[in-house]
């Protein structure tokens, strides 16, 4: 069991992400964009049941603090899934769970991926990162020579990282060149060590989406 | 099975509805959010014809205190405790609707001020605490679904107090009312005096070994516990030549003794459909043994077919409950309660999957 200090969502603006690495990344990114008072919550999204239970927890937590929700945003990797259908499924779960808990709340969720809906003072949106967050971080790296060397290193050495995902493997190796740390392998670690350049153009679409959602 | 409840104007609860109760139900929430009041409402609704319940509920809340040893003080304090049943101490009718074993039940309770209250006024106004309307003599009960009304009140004649039921010939109507079985445990009611009586029965029925087995989890050297002629408990620990007075044992040991002795012994009120209510179940228990206590109670509840309702503030207690590998994980529910400034309730219900995600994955505060 997790014995860390438990957290409530103290803010009326909620950003949902998958995993601790993404949570650290977005906390840093939001702070870089000077967007404040946003709770970044990590949820479980691997199966529909776990996702549903996570969303129910999110809404319950808001409801049992007597809060009025201002923004509800979910950002996840697209992982080359069929985004159109995936968006439809996620939106349906959001709407069903929302209705269950906030019976009287008049709302309307965004109709398309990567778009913000602003209805009755509630902003909603689901953003799919093209491929995944690791890939986006890699694209932001300007030292192309180093990336090439990493590529050669990975191609010519047996894999000891355990990562199946190619982007994760690349990013982990890249981060290992930056600092002598054992587990600097994810976007969260990178942002904590200020290795990622948030001003890179690759983050532009994500940046616009976040500003629209939370400003 | 106690399935659902709707409570109105009771204690601090203006209105609250809870559904889908399971075998084990744990209420969590901040101080003063109504957890104990829910247990009390469930307890009262099980057997509303039991006129001792309003008294018991006052005792559970320690309304009477040590002053109650003197009979007139008891009744003065009792009147205060009657008033405290009503939301904001106002005269709004208490209503408790429930569904138990598929039967819809409803009780309504109003304050009863008496036809003439001069005698009581003389006594109580000496302290200047009450105005005439504020002196509650008793309670008026109504069962709208059964078309039955009656009053229970305190009669005071020259400082001789007695309980009166009106009408006196209520008995014929009472036969039509189904009542259910329940046992309420909190720190007040499970004081050692009552526990000794239960323990004595346990010894007579040779059922003490389950209790000892549980107690050995925190005191492995326990051999047995005996009752003296003066109704004191003596604890026999291996390696110690003399038997020790029960009082010197640790708080956890004593608390487990009190929690466990009632349900082990209580075949009358719990077996086959009874309800065990435990307020602040974690009190005095180290987190490492809370899981053992839950395991013990759930095993007993399954063997004897009773339902458990409990309250807690403790995250350890919630986690301990969730760690228990019950075959049917849908047997357990946790209800988080939140009271708004308008005294309305927001509730969240957790099954095992949802709670594990909230605690382990999302690291949420759910107490």
Coordinates of C-alpha atoms in Angstrom, one line a residue:
Chain A
X1 CA 0.0 0.0 0.0
X2 CA 1.1 3.5 -0.7
X3 CA 2.0 5.2 2.5
X4 CA 2.9 8.6 1.1
X5 CA 0.9 11.6 2.1
X6 CA -2.5 11.4 0.4
X7 CA -3.7 14.2 -1.8
X8 CA -7.0 15.8 -2.6
X9 CA -7.6 17.8 -5.7
X10 CA -7.5 21.2 -4.1
X11 CA -8.1 23.0 -7.4
X12 CA -11.2 23.4 -9.6
X13 CA -9.1 22.9 -12.7
X14 CA -8.1 19.3 -13.3
X15 CA -5.6 17.8 -15.7
X16 CA -5.7 14.0 -15.9
X17 CA -2.6 12.1 -17.2
X18 CA -1.4 8.6 -17.2
X19 CA 1.6 7.7 -15.0
X20 CA 3.8 9.5 -12.6
X21 CA 6.3 10.5 -15.3
X22 CA 3.6 12.4 -17.2
X23 CA 2.4 14.0 -14.0
X24 CA 5.8 15.4 -13.2
X25 CA 6.2 16.6 -16.8
X26 CA 2.9 18.4 -16.9
X27 CA 3.3 20.0 -13.5
X28 CA 6.6 21.5 -14.7
X29 CA 5.2 22.4 -18.1
X30 CA 2.2 24.2 -16.6
X31 CA 4.4 26.1 -14.2
X32 CA 6.6 27.1 -17.2
X33 CA 3.5 28.4 -18.9
X34 CA 2.6 30.3 -15.7
X35 CA -0.7 28.4 -15.5
X36 CA -1.5 28.0 -11.8
X37 CA -3.9 26.3 -9.4
X38 CA -4.3 23.2 -11.5
X39 CA -4.4 19.7 -10.0
X40 CA -2.5 17.2 -12.2
X41 CA -3.9 13.8 -11.4
X42 CA -2.5 10.5 -12.5
X43 CA -5.1 8.0 -13.5
X44 CA -5.1 4.3 -14.5
X45 CA -6.0 3.9 -18.1
X46 CA -4.9 0.4 -19.2
X47 CA -8.3 -1.3 -19.2
X48 CA -11.8 0.1 -19.5
X49 CA -12.7 -1.0 -15.9
X50 CA -9.7 0.6 -14.4
X51 CA -10.2 3.7 -16.4
X52 CA -13.8 3.9 -15.4
X53 CA -12.9 3.4 -11.7
X54 CA -10.3 6.2 -12.0
X55 CA -12.7 8.6 -13.5
X56 CA -15.3 7.8 -10.9
X57 CA -12.7 8.5 -8.3
X58 CA -11.9 11.9 -9.9
X59 CA -15.5 13.0 -9.9
X60 CA -16.2 11.6 -6.4
X61 CA -13.2 13.5 -5.1
X62 CA -14.4 16.8 -6.6
X63 CA -18.0 16.1 -5.4
X64 CA -17.2 15.2 -1.9
X65 CA -15.3 18.4 -1.4
X66 CA -18.3 20.4 -2.6
X67 CA -16.3 21.9 -5.5
X68 CA -17.5 23.4 -8.7
X69 CA -15.4 22.2 -11.6
X70 CA -14.0 24.7 -14.0
X71 CA -11.7 22.7 -16.3
X72 CA -11.5 19.0 -16.9
X73 CA -8.8 17.9 -19.3
X74 CA -7.3 14.6 -20.2
X75 CA -4.0 14.2 -22.0
X76 CA -2.7 10.9 -23.1
X77 CA -0.4 9.2 -25.6
X78 CA -2.1 8.2 -28.8
X79 CA 0.3 5.2 -29.1
X80 CA -0.8 4.9 -32.7
X81 CA -4.3 3.8 -31.6
X82 CA -7.4 4.6 -33.7
X83 CA -7.8 8.0 -32.2
X84 CA -11.3 8.7 -33.5
X85 CA -12.8 5.6 -31.9
X86 CA -10.7 5.9 -28.8
X87 CA -11.9 9.5 -28.3
X88 CA -15.5 8.3 -28.7
X89 CA -15.0 5.6 -26.0
X90 CA -13.2 7.9 -23.6
X91 CA -15.8 10.6 -24.1
X92 CA -18.6 8.1 -23.4
X93 CA -17.1 7.0 -20.1
X94 CA -16.5 10.7 -19.1
X95 CA -20.2 11.5 -19.8
X96 CA -21.6 8.4 -18.1
X97 CA -19.6 8.8 -14.9
X98 CA -20.1 12.6 -14.9
X99 CA -23.9 12.1 -15.1
X100 CA -23.8 9.5 -12.3
X101 CA -22.2 11.8 -9.9
X102 CA -23.3 15.3 -10.9
X103 CA -27.0 14.7 -11.7
X104 CA -28.0 18.3 -12.0
X105 CA -24.9 19.6 -13.7
X106 CA -25.6 21.1 -17.1
X107 CA -22.6 20.2 -19.3
X108 CA -21.4 19.4 -22.8
X109 CA -18.2 17.6 -23.5
X110 CA -15.9 18.5 -26.4
X111 CA -16.9 16.8 -29.6
X112 CA -13.5 16.3 -31.2
X113 CA -10.0 15.2 -30.0
X114 CA -7.6 18.0 -29.2
X115 CA -10.4 20.6 -29.0
X116 CA -11.6 22.5 -26.0
X117 CA -15.3 22.8 -25.3
X118 CA -16.4 25.7 -23.1
X119 CA -20.0 25.2 -22.0
X120 CA -21.7 26.6 -19.0
X121 CA -18.4 27.6 -17.4
X122 CA -16.9 24.2 -17.7
X123 CA -14.0 23.6 -20.1
X124 CA -13.5 20.0 -21.2
X125 CA -11.1 18.4 -23.7
X126 CA -9.2 15.3 -24.5
X127 CA -5.8 15.7 -26.1
X128 CA -3.9 12.9 -27.8
X129 CA -0.2 13.4 -28.1
X130 CA 1.0 12.3 -31.4
X131 CA 2.7 8.9 -30.7
X132 CA 3.8 9.5 -27.1
X133 CA 5.3 12.0 -24.7
X134 CA 8.7 10.4 -24.9
X135 CA 8.7 10.8 -28.6
X136 CA 7.8 14.5 -28.3
X137 CA 10.6 15.0 -25.8
X138 CA 13.0 13.4 -28.1
X139 CA 11.9 15.6 -31.0
X140 CA 12.6 18.6 -28.9
X141 CA 16.3 17.7 -28.5
X142 CA 18.3 19.8 -30.8
X143 CA 21.6 17.9 -30.6
X144 CA 21.0 15.7 -33.6
X145 CA 24.6 14.4 -33.6
X146 CA 24.1 13.0 -30.1
X147 CA 20.8 11.4 -31.1
X148 CA 22.5 9.8 -34.0
X149 CA 25.2 8.4 -31.6
X150 CA 22.4 7.1 -29.3
X151 CA 20.8 5.4 -32.3
X152 CA 24.1 3.7 -33.2
X153 CA 24.6 2.7 -29.5
X154 CA 21.1 1.1 -29.3
X155 CA 21.5 -0.7 -32.6
X156 CA 24.9 -2.1 -31.8
X157 CA 24.3 -3.1 -28.2
X158 CA 22.1 -5.7 -26.6
X159 CA 19.2 -4.2 -24.9
X160 CA 19.5 -4.1 -21.1
X161 CA 17.0 -1.3 -20.5
X162 CA 14.0 -3.6 -20.6
X163 CA 12.0 -1.0 -22.6
X164 CA 9.9 -2.5 -25.3
X165 CA 8.9 0.9 -26.6
X166 CA 11.5 2.4 -28.9
X167 CA 10.9 6.1 -27.8
X168 CA 11.3 5.1 -24.1
X169 CA 14.5 3.3 -24.9
X170 CA 15.9 6.3 -26.8
X171 CA 14.9 8.8 -24.1
X172 CA 16.3 6.7 -21.3
X173 CA 19.6 6.4 -23.2
X174 CA 19.7 10.1 -24.0
X175 CA 19.0 11.1 -20.3
X176 CA 21.8 8.7 -19.2
X177 CA 24.2 10.8 -21.3
X178 CA 23.1 13.9 -19.4
X179 CA 23.6 12.9 -15.8
X180 CA 25.1 10.0 -13.9
X181 CA 21.8 8.8 -12.6
X182 CA 20.5 5.4 -12.6
X183 CA 16.8 5.9 -13.4
X184 CA 16.5 9.1 -15.4
X185 CA 14.4 7.4 -18.1
X186 CA 11.2 9.3 -18.5
X187 CA 9.8 12.7 -19.4
X188 CA 9.1 13.4 -15.7
X189 CA 12.8 12.8 -14.7
X190 CA 13.9 14.9 -17.6
X191 CA 11.7 17.9 -16.7
X192 CA 12.8 17.7 -13.0
X193 CA 16.4 18.0 -14.2
X194 CA 15.4 20.8 -16.6
X195 CA 16.8 18.9 -19.6
X196 CA 13.7 19.4 -21.7
X197 CA 13.3 22.7 -23.6
X198 CA 9.6 23.6 -23.2
X199 CA 10.1 26.4 -25.7
X200 CA 10.8 24.0 -28.5
X201 CA 8.3 24.2 -31.4
X202 CA 7.3 20.6 -31.0
X203 CA 5.4 21.5 -27.8
X204 CA 3.5 24.3 -29.6
X205 CA 0.2 22.5 -30.1
X206 CA 0.2 21.1 -26.6
X207 CA 1.0 24.5 -25.2
X208 CA -1.9 26.2 -27.1
X209 CA -4.2 23.5 -25.8
X210 CA -3.2 23.9 -22.2
X211 CA -3.4 27.7 -22.4
X212 CA -6.9 27.5 -23.8
X213 CA -7.9 25.0 -21.2
X214 CA -6.6 26.6 -18.1
X215 CA -6.2 30.3 -18.7
Chain B
X1 CA -29.8 -7.7 5.0
X2 CA -30.1 -4.0 5.8
X3 CA -30.3 -2.6 2.3
X4 CA -30.8 1.1 2.4
X5 CA -31.7 4.1 4.6
X6 CA -33.0 7.6 4.3
X7 CA -32.5 9.9 7.3
X8 CA -34.2 13.3 7.8
X9 CA -33.8 15.8 10.6
X10 CA -31.8 13.5 12.9
X11 CA -28.9 14.8 14.9
X12 CA -26.7 16.9 12.4
X13 CA -28.4 15.3 9.4
X14 CA -30.9 17.3 7.5
X15 CA -31.3 14.7 4.8
X16 CA -29.2 11.8 3.7
X17 CA -29.9 8.7 1.6
X18 CA -27.6 5.7 1.4
X19 CA -28.3 2.6 -0.8
X20 CA -26.7 -0.7 -1.7
X21 CA -25.4 -1.7 1.7
X22 CA -23.2 -4.8 1.6
X23 CA -22.1 -7.4 4.2
X24 CA -19.4 -5.0 5.5
X25 CA -20.0 -1.2 5.4
X26 CA -17.4 1.3 6.5
X27 CA -18.3 5.0 6.9
X28 CA -15.4 7.5 6.6
X29 CA -15.3 11.3 6.6
X30 CA -14.2 14.3 8.6
X31 CA -15.1 14.9 12.2
X32 CA -18.7 15.9 12.8
X33 CA -19.9 14.8 9.3
X34 CA -22.5 12.5 10.7
X35 CA -20.9 9.0 10.7
X36 CA -22.0 8.1 14.2
X37 CA -25.5 9.5 13.6
X38 CA -25.9 7.1 10.7
X39 CA -25.0 4.2 12.9
X40 CA -27.5 5.5 15.5
X41 CA -30.3 5.8 12.9
X42 CA -29.7 2.3 11.6
X43 CA -29.7 1.0 15.2
X44 CA -32.9 2.8 16.0
X45 CA -34.7 1.8 12.8
X46 CA -34.0 -1.9 13.5
X47 CA -36.1 -1.9 16.6
X48 CA -38.0 1.4 17.0
X49 CA -40.5 -0.2 19.5
X50 CA -37.7 -0.7 22.0
X51 CA -38.2 2.3 24.3
X52 CA -34.7 1.7 25.8
X53 CA -33.1 2.8 22.6
X54 CA -33.4 6.6 23.2
X55 CA -31.8 6.0 26.6
X56 CA -29.1 3.9 25.1
X57 CA -28.3 6.4 22.4
X58 CA -27.9 9.0 25.2
X59 CA -25.5 6.7 27.0
X60 CA -23.5 6.0 23.8
X61 CA -22.9 9.7 23.5
X62 CA -22.0 9.9 27.2
X63 CA -24.9 12.4 27.7
X64 CA -25.5 11.2 31.2
X65 CA -21.9 11.1 32.4
X66 CA -21.1 10.3 36.1
X67 CA -23.8 12.6 37.3
X68 CA -26.3 10.1 36.0
X69 CA -25.6 8.0 39.1
X70 CA -28.2 10.2 40.9
X71 CA -31.6 9.4 39.4
X72 CA -32.9 12.9 39.2
X73 CA -29.8 14.0 37.4
X74 CA -30.2 11.1 35.0
X75 CA -33.7 12.4 33.9
X76 CA -32.6 16.0 33.6
X77 CA -29.7 14.9 31.4
X78 CA -32.1 12.6 29.6
X79 CA -34.3 15.4 28.5
X80 CA -31.3 17.2 27.1
X81 CA -30.3 14.1 25.2
X82 CA -33.8 13.8 23.8
X83 CA -33.6 17.3 22.4
X84 CA -30.3 16.4 20.8
X85 CA -32.0 13.8 18.5
X86 CA -33.6 16.7 16.6
X87 CA -31.8 18.5 13.8
X88 CA -30.5 21.9 15.0
X89 CA -32.5 21.1 18.3
X90 CA -35.6 22.3 16.4
X91 CA -39.0 20.6 16.3
X92 CA -38.8 19.2 12.8
X93 CA -40.0 15.6 12.6
X94 CA -37.3 13.0 12.5
X95 CA -37.9 10.5 9.7
X96 CA -36.0 7.3 9.1
X97 CA -37.0 5.2 6.1
X98 CA -35.3 1.9 5.5
X99 CA -35.3 -1.2 3.4
X100 CA -34.5 -4.3 5.4
X101 CA -34.8 -7.8 4.0
X102 CA -36.8 -6.3 1.1
X103 CA -39.3 -4.7 3.5
X104 CA -39.9 -1.0 3.4
X105 CA -40.0 0.5 6.9
X106 CA -40.5 4.0 8.2
X107 CA -40.5 5.7 11.5
X108 CA -41.3 9.3 12.4
X109 CA -40.4 10.8 15.7
X110 CA -41.5 14.1 17.2
X111 CA -40.7 15.8 20.5
X112 CA -43.4 15.5 23.1
X113 CA -43.7 18.4 25.5
X114 CA -46.5 17.0 27.7
X115 CA -50.0 18.1 28.4
X116 CA -49.0 19.9 31.6
X117 CA -45.4 20.4 32.5
X118 CA -45.4 22.5 35.7
X119 CA -43.7 19.9 37.9
X120 CA -40.7 19.5 35.6
X121 CA -40.5 23.3 35.0
X122 CA -40.0 23.9 38.7
X123 CA -37.1 21.5 38.8
X124 CA -35.4 22.5 35.7
X125 CA -35.8 26.3 35.9
X126 CA -33.7 26.4 39.0
X127 CA -30.7 26.1 36.8
X128 CA -32.3 28.5 34.4
X129 CA -31.4 26.2 31.5
X130 CA -34.8 25.7 29.9
X131 CA -37.8 27.7 28.8
X132 CA -41.2 26.0 29.1
X133 CA -41.4 24.8 25.4
X134 CA -37.9 23.5 25.5
X135 CA -38.5 20.9 28.1
X136 CA -39.0 17.7 26.2
X137 CA -40.9 15.1 28.2
X138 CA -40.6 12.3 25.7
X139 CA -41.0 11.3 22.1
X140 CA -44.0 10.8 19.9
X141 CA -43.6 7.8 17.5
X142 CA -45.5 7.3 14.3
X143 CA -45.3 4.4 11.9
X144 CA -47.0 5.8 8.8
X145 CA -46.8 2.5 6.8
X146 CA -48.4 0.5 9.7
X147 CA -50.8 3.3 10.9
X148 CA -49.5 3.1 14.5
X149 CA -48.9 6.0 16.8
X150 CA -47.7 6.1 20.4
X151 CA -45.8 8.2 22.9
X152 CA -43.0 7.4 25.3
X153 CA -42.4 10.0 28.0
X154 CA -41.0 10.6 31.4
X155 CA -43.5 11.1 34.2
X156 CA -42.4 13.0 37.3
X157 CA -44.5 12.8 40.4
X158 CA -42.8 14.4 43.4
X159 CA -39.4 13.5 42.0
X160 CA -40.4 9.9 41.3
X161 CA -39.6 9.4 37.7
X162 CA -41.1 6.7 35.5
X163 CA -41.3 6.0 31.8
X164 CA -44.9 5.9 30.4
X165 CA -46.1 4.5 27.2
X166 CA -49.3 6.0 25.8
X167 CA -51.6 4.3 24.8
X168 CA -51.0 1.6 27.3
X169 CA -52.9 -0.9 25.2
X170 CA -50.4 -0.6 22.4
X171 CA -49.5 -4.2 22.6
X172 CA -52.0 -5.5 20.2
X173 CA -50.8 -3.1 17.5
X174 CA -47.1 -3.8 18.2
X175 CA -47.6 -7.4 17.2
X176 CA -48.1 -6.3 13.7
X177 CA -44.7 -4.6 13.6
X178 CA -41.7 -6.6 12.5
X179 CA -38.5 -5.7 14.2
X180 CA -34.9 -6.6 13.4
X181 CA -31.8 -7.5 15.4
X182 CA -28.8 -5.3 16.1
X183 CA -25.9 -4.7 18.5
X184 CA -24.2 -1.4 18.9
X185 CA -20.6 -1.1 20.2
X186 CA -18.7 2.0 21.0
X187 CA -16.3 2.9 23.7
X188 CA -19.1 3.8 26.2
X189 CA -21.2 0.7 25.7
X190 CA -18.4 -1.7 25.5
X191 CA -16.9 -0.8 28.8
X192 CA -15.5 -3.7 30.7
X193 CA -18.6 -4.3 32.9
X194 CA -20.8 -5.4 30.0
X195 CA -17.9 -7.3 28.4
X196 CA -17.4 -9.4 31.6
X197 CA -21.0 -10.5 31.5
X198 CA -20.6 -11.5 27.8
X199 CA -17.3 -13.2 28.6
X200 CA -18.9 -15.2 31.4
X201 CA -21.4 -16.6 28.9
X202 CA -18.6 -17.3 26.5
X203 CA -16.9 -19.4 29.1
X204 CA -20.0 -21.2 30.1
X205 CA -20.6 -22.1 26.4
X206 CA -16.9 -23.1 25.9
X207 CA -16.6 -20.6 23.1
X208 CA -13.6 -18.6 24.5
X209 CA -10.9 -20.2 22.3
X210 CA -11.7 -18.0 19.3
X211 CA -11.3 -14.9 21.4
X212 CA -8.0 -16.2 22.9
X213 CA -6.7 -17.0 19.5
X214 CA -7.3 -13.4 18.4
X215 CA -5.8 -12.0 21.6
X216 CA -2.7 -14.1 21.2
X217 CA -2.0 -12.2 18.0
X218 CA -1.0 -9.2 20.2
X219 CA -0.1 -11.1 23.4
X220 CA 1.4 -14.5 22.3
X221 CA 2.0 -15.6 25.9
X222 CA -1.7 -15.5 26.8
X223 CA -2.8 -18.8 28.2
X224 CA -6.3 -17.9 29.4
X225 CA -8.5 -15.4 31.2
X226 CA -10.6 -16.1 34.3
X227 CA -13.4 -14.4 36.1
X228 CA -13.1 -14.0 39.9
X229 CA -16.0 -14.2 42.3
X230 CA -16.0 -10.4 42.4
X231 CA -16.4 -10.3 38.7
X232 CA -12.9 -9.2 37.9
X233 CA -10.8 -10.5 35.1
X234 CA -7.5 -12.2 35.7
X235 CA -5.1 -12.8 32.8
X236 CA -2.8 -15.9 32.8
X237 CA 0.4 -15.3 30.8
X238 CA 2.9 -18.1 30.3
X239 CA 6.2 -17.5 32.2
X240 CA 4.5 -15.3 34.8
X241 CA 3.8 -17.1 38.1
X242 CA 0.8 -14.9 39.1
X243 CA -2.3 -14.1 37.2
X244 CA -2.4 -10.4 36.3
X245 CA -5.4 -8.0 36.6
X246 CA -7.0 -7.4 33.2
X247 CA -6.7 -3.6 33.8
X248 CA -2.9 -3.6 33.4
X249 CA -3.0 -5.1 29.9
X250 CA -2.4 -2.7 27.0
X251 CA -5.2 -0.7 25.4
X252 CA -5.1 -2.7 22.2
X253 CA -5.6 -6.0 24.1
X254 CA -8.5 -4.6 26.1
X255 CA -10.1 -3.0 23.1
X256 CA -9.9 -6.3 21.1
X257 CA -11.4 -8.1 24.0
X258 CA -14.3 -5.7 24.1
X259 CA -14.9 -5.7 20.3
X260 CA -14.6 -9.5 19.9
X261 CA -16.4 -10.8 23.0
X262 CA -19.8 -9.4 22.0
X263 CA -20.1 -10.8 18.5
X264 CA -18.6 -14.2 19.4
X265 CA -21.1 -14.7 22.2
X266 CA -24.1 -12.9 20.7
X267 CA -26.1 -15.6 18.9
X268 CA -29.3 -14.0 20.0
X269 CA -29.1 -10.6 18.4
X270 CA -26.6 -11.2 15.6
X271 CA -26.9 -14.7 14.2
X272 CA -28.9 -15.0 11.0
X273 CA -29.6 -11.5 9.8
X274 CA -28.5 -9.3 12.7
X275 CA -26.6 -6.1 12.4
X276 CA -23.3 -5.2 14.2
X277 CA -22.6 -1.5 14.5
X278 CA -19.2 -0.4 15.7
X279 CA -18.3 3.3 16.2
X280 CA -14.7 4.3 15.6
X281 CA -13.6 0.7 15.2
X282 CA -9.9 1.6 15.0
X283 CA -9.8 3.2 18.5
X284 CA -6.9 2.0 20.6
X285 CA -5.8 -0.4 17.9
X286 CA -2.3 -0.3 16.4
X287 CA -2.4 -0.3 12.6
X288 CA -0.6 -3.7 12.4
X289 CA -3.5 -5.5 14.1
X290 CA -6.4 -3.7 12.4
X291 CA -6.3 -6.3 9.6
X292 CA -6.5 -9.1 12.1
X293 CA -9.6 -7.5 13.7
X294 CA -11.3 -7.1 10.3
X295 CA -10.5 -10.7 9.3
X296 CA -11.9 -11.9 12.5
X297 CA -15.1 -9.9 12.3
X298 CA -15.7 -10.7 8.6
X299 CA -15.1 -14.5 9.2
X300 CA -17.6 -14.3 12.1
X301 CA -20.1 -12.3 10.1
X302 CA -19.9 -14.9 7.3
X303 CA -20.2 -17.9 9.7
X304 CA -23.1 -16.4 11.6
X305 CA -24.6 -14.5 8.8
X306 CA -24.7 -10.9 10.2
X307 CA -23.9 -7.6 8.6
X308 CA -21.3 -5.0 9.9
X309 CA -21.6 -1.2 9.8
X310 CA -18.6 0.7 11.2
X311 CA -17.1 4.2 11.3
X312 CA -13.4 5.2 11.2
X313 CA -11.1 8.2 10.7
X314 CA -8.1 6.0 10.1
X315 CA -6.5 5.4 6.7
X316 CA -4.8 2.3 8.2
X317 CA -8.2 0.9 9.1
X318 CA -9.6 1.5 5.5
X319 CA -6.4 0.0 4.0
X320 CA -6.6 -3.0 6.4
X321 CA -10.1 -3.7 5.3
X322 CA -9.2 -3.5 1.6
X323 CA -6.2 -5.8 2.1
X324 CA -8.4 -8.7 3.2
X325 CA -8.7 -11.2 0.5
X326 CA -12.4 -12.0 0.7
X327 CA -13.6 -14.5 -1.9
X328 CA -16.3 -12.1 -2.9
X329 CA -14.8 -8.7 -2.9
X330 CA -18.2 -7.2 -3.6
X331 CA -19.0 -7.9 0.1
X332 CA -17.3 -4.7 1.1
X333 CA -18.2 -1.0 0.7
X334 CA -16.6 2.1 2.0
X335 CA -18.8 5.3 2.1
X336 CA -17.1 8.6 2.2
X337 CA -19.3 11.4 3.6
X338 CA -19.0 15.1 3.0
X339 CA -21.3 17.6 4.7
X340 CA -21.8 20.9 2.9
X341 CA -22.3 24.2 4.7
X342 CA -26.1 23.8 4.1
X343 CA -25.9 20.4 5.9
X344 CA -26.5 18.5 2.7
X345 CA -24.5 15.4 2.0
X346 CA -22.3 14.4 -0.8
X347 CA -21.3 10.8 -0.7
X348 CA -18.8 8.6 -2.6
X349 CA -19.1 4.8 -2.6
X350 CA -16.0 2.6 -3.0
X351 CA -15.8 -1.0 -3.9
X352 CA -12.4 -2.8 -3.6
X353 CA -11.2 -2.1 -7.1
X354 CA -12.1 1.6 -7.0
X355 CA -10.6 2.1 -3.5
X356 CA -7.4 0.4 -4.5
X357 CA -7.0 2.7 -7.4
X358 CA -7.8 5.7 -5.3
X359 CA -5.3 4.8 -2.6
X360 CA -2.5 3.0 -4.5
X361 CA -2.5 4.5 -8.0
X362 CA -4.0 8.0 -7.6
X363 CA -2.8 8.5 -4.0
X364 CA -6.1 10.2 -3.1
X365 CA -7.2 11.3 0.3
X366 CA -10.4 9.5 1.0
X367 CA -10.9 9.9 4.7

